[in-house]
Short mmCIF file of C-alpha atoms in Angstrom, two decimals:
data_model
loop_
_atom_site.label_atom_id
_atom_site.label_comp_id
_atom_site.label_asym_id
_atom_site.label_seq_id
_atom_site.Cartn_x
_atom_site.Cartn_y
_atom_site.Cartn_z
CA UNK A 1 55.01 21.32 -3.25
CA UNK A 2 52.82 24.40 -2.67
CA UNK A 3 48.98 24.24 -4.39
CA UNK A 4 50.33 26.95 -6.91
CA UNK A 5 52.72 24.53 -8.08
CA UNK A 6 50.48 21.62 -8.37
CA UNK A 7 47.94 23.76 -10.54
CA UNK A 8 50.46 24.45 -12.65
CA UNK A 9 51.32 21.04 -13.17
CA UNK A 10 47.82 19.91 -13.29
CA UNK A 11 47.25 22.31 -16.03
CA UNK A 12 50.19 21.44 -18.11
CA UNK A 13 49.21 17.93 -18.08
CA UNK A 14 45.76 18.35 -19.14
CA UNK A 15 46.80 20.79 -21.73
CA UNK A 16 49.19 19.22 -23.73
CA UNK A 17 48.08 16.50 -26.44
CA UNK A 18 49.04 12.86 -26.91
CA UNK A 19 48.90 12.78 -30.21
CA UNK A 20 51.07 13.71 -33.30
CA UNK A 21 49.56 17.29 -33.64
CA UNK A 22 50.23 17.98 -29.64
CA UNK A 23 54.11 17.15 -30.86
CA UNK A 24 56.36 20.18 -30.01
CA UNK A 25 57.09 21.56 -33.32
CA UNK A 26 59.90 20.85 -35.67
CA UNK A 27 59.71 23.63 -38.01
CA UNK A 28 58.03 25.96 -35.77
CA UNK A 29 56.15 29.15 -36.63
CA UNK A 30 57.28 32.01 -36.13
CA UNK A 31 55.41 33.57 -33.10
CA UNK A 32 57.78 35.80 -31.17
CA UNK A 33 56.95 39.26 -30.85
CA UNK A 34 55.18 41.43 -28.94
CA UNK A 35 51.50 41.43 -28.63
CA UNK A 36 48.80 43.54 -27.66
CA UNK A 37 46.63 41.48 -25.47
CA UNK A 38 42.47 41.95 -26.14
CA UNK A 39 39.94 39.89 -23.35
CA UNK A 40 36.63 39.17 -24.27
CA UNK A 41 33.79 41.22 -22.21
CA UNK A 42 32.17 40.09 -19.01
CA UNK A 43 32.74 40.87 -15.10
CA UNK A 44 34.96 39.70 -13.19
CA UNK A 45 34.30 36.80 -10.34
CA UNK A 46 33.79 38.59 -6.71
CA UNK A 47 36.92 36.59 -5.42
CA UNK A 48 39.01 38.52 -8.13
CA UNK A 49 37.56 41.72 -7.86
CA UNK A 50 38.21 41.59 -4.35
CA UNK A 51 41.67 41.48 -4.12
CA UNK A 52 41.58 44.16 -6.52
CA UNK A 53 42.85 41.02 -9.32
CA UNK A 54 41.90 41.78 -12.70
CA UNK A 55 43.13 40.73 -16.69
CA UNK A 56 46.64 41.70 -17.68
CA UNK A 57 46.55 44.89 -19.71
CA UNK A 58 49.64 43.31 -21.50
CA UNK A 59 51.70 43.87 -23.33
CA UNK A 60 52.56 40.31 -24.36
CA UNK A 61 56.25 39.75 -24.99
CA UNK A 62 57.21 36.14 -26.53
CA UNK A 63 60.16 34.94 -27.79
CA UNK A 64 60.94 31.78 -29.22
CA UNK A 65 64.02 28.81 -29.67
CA UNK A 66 62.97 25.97 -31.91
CA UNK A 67 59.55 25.02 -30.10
CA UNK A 68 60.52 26.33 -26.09
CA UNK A 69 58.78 29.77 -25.55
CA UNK A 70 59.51 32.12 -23.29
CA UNK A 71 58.21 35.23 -22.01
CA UNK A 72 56.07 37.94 -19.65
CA UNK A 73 53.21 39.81 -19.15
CA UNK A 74 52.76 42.36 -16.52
CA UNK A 75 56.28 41.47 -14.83
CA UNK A 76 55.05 37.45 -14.81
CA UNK A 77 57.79 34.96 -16.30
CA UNK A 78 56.01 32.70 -18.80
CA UNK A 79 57.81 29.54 -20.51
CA UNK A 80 55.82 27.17 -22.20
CA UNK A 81 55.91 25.77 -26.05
CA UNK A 82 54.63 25.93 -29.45
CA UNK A 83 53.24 22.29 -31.07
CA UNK A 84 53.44 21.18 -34.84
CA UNK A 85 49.79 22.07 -35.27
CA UNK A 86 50.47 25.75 -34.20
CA UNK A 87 49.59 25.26 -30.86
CA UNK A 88 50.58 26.69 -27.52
CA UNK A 89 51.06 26.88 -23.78
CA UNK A 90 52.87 29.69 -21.80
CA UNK A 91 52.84 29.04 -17.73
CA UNK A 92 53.98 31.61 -15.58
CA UNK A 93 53.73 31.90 -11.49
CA UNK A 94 55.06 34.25 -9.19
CA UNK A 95 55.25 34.79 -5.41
CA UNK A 96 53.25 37.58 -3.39
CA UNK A 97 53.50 38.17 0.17
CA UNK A 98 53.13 34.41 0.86
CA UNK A 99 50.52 33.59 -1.72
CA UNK A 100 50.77 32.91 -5.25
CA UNK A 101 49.70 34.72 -8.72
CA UNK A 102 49.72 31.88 -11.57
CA UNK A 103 48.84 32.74 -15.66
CA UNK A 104 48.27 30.05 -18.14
CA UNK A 105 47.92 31.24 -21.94
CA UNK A 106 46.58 28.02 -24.15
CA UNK A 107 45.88 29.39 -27.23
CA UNK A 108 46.50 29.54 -31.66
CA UNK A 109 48.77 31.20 -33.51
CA UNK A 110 47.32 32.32 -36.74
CA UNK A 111 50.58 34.19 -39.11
CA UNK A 112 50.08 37.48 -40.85
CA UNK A 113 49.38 37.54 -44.40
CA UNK A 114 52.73 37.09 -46.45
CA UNK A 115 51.52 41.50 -48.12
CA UNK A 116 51.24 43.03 -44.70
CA UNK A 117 47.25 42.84 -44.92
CA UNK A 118 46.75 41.04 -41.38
CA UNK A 119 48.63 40.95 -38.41
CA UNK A 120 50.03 37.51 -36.82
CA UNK A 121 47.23 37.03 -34.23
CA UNK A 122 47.19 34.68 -30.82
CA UNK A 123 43.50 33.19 -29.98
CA UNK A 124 42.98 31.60 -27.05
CA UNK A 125 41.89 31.30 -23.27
CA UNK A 126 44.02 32.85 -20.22
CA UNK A 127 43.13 31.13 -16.95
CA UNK A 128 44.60 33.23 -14.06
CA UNK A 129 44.26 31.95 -9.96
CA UNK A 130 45.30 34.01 -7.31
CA UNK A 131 45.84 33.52 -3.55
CA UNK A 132 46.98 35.89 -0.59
CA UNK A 133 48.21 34.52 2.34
CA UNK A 134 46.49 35.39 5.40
CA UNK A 135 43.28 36.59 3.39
CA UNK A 136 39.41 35.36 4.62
CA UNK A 137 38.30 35.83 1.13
CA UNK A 138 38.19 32.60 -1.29
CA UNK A 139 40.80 32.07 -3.84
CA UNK A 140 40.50 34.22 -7.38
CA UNK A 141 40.03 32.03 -10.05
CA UNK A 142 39.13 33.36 -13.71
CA UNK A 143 38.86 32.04 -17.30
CA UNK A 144 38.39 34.73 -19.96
CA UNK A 145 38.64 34.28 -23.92
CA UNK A 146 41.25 36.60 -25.80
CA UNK A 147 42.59 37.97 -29.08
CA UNK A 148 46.54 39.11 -29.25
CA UNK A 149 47.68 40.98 -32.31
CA UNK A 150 51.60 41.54 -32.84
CA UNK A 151 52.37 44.59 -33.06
#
């Protein structure tokens, strides 16, 4: 198993609940849409910046059956799930020239008002690692809040 593969698996462990409200959902919301992703400020680590790595610009395309997600952003596969308290986890990984590019959403969904007055929104964290085969540098690694508004 390569160490992209066991983060994601780490991460999926430690990020889904035990308990009743960490339940994939029965009577799900409904997310799926497309969203226009929003980071909050602050620089990037020098590991990211130099591989030239930076935040998805987005846009965020979900769709949904019963509580499995699926998904991309930026050309990245994601598949994760929504959880009875609304809830969720999108994983996505993909191969570069030997090294690895993995994207982990963990976030709320919060619906639109029922008169068109507010957007469905997504809140949550995005945790992105990147690694290049071959390169001297040390691996990317970046956690940055965000805000995703359907659109």
């Amino acid at each position: 198993m390569t160490s992209g593969r066991l983060w994601l698996a780490a991460l999926c462990l430690l990020a889904t609940g035990c308990d009743e409200e960490g339940a994939p959902c029965t009577d799900c919301p409904a997310l799926e849409g497309r969203y226009a992703l929003v980071f909050a400020e602050g620089t990037l680590p020098a590991a990211c910046a130099s591989e030239g790595v930076g935040l998805p610009r987005g846009p965020l395309d979900l769709q949904r059956s019963g509580s499995q997600l699926t998904g991309s952003v930026e050309g990245v596969a994601l598949q994760g799930s929504v959880y009875a308290n609304s809830t969720f986890l999108l994983l996505g990984s993909q191969g570069l020239d030997g090294g690895s590019d993995s994207l982990s959403f963990n976030g709320t969904y919060s619906g639109g008002s029922p008169d068109g007055g507010t957007d469905a929104q997504l809140t949550g964290s995005l945790t992105r690692g990147f690694t290049r085969a071959g390169s001297a540098t040390a691996p990317c690694s970046l956690v940055r809040s965000f805000t995703a508004t359907r659109q």
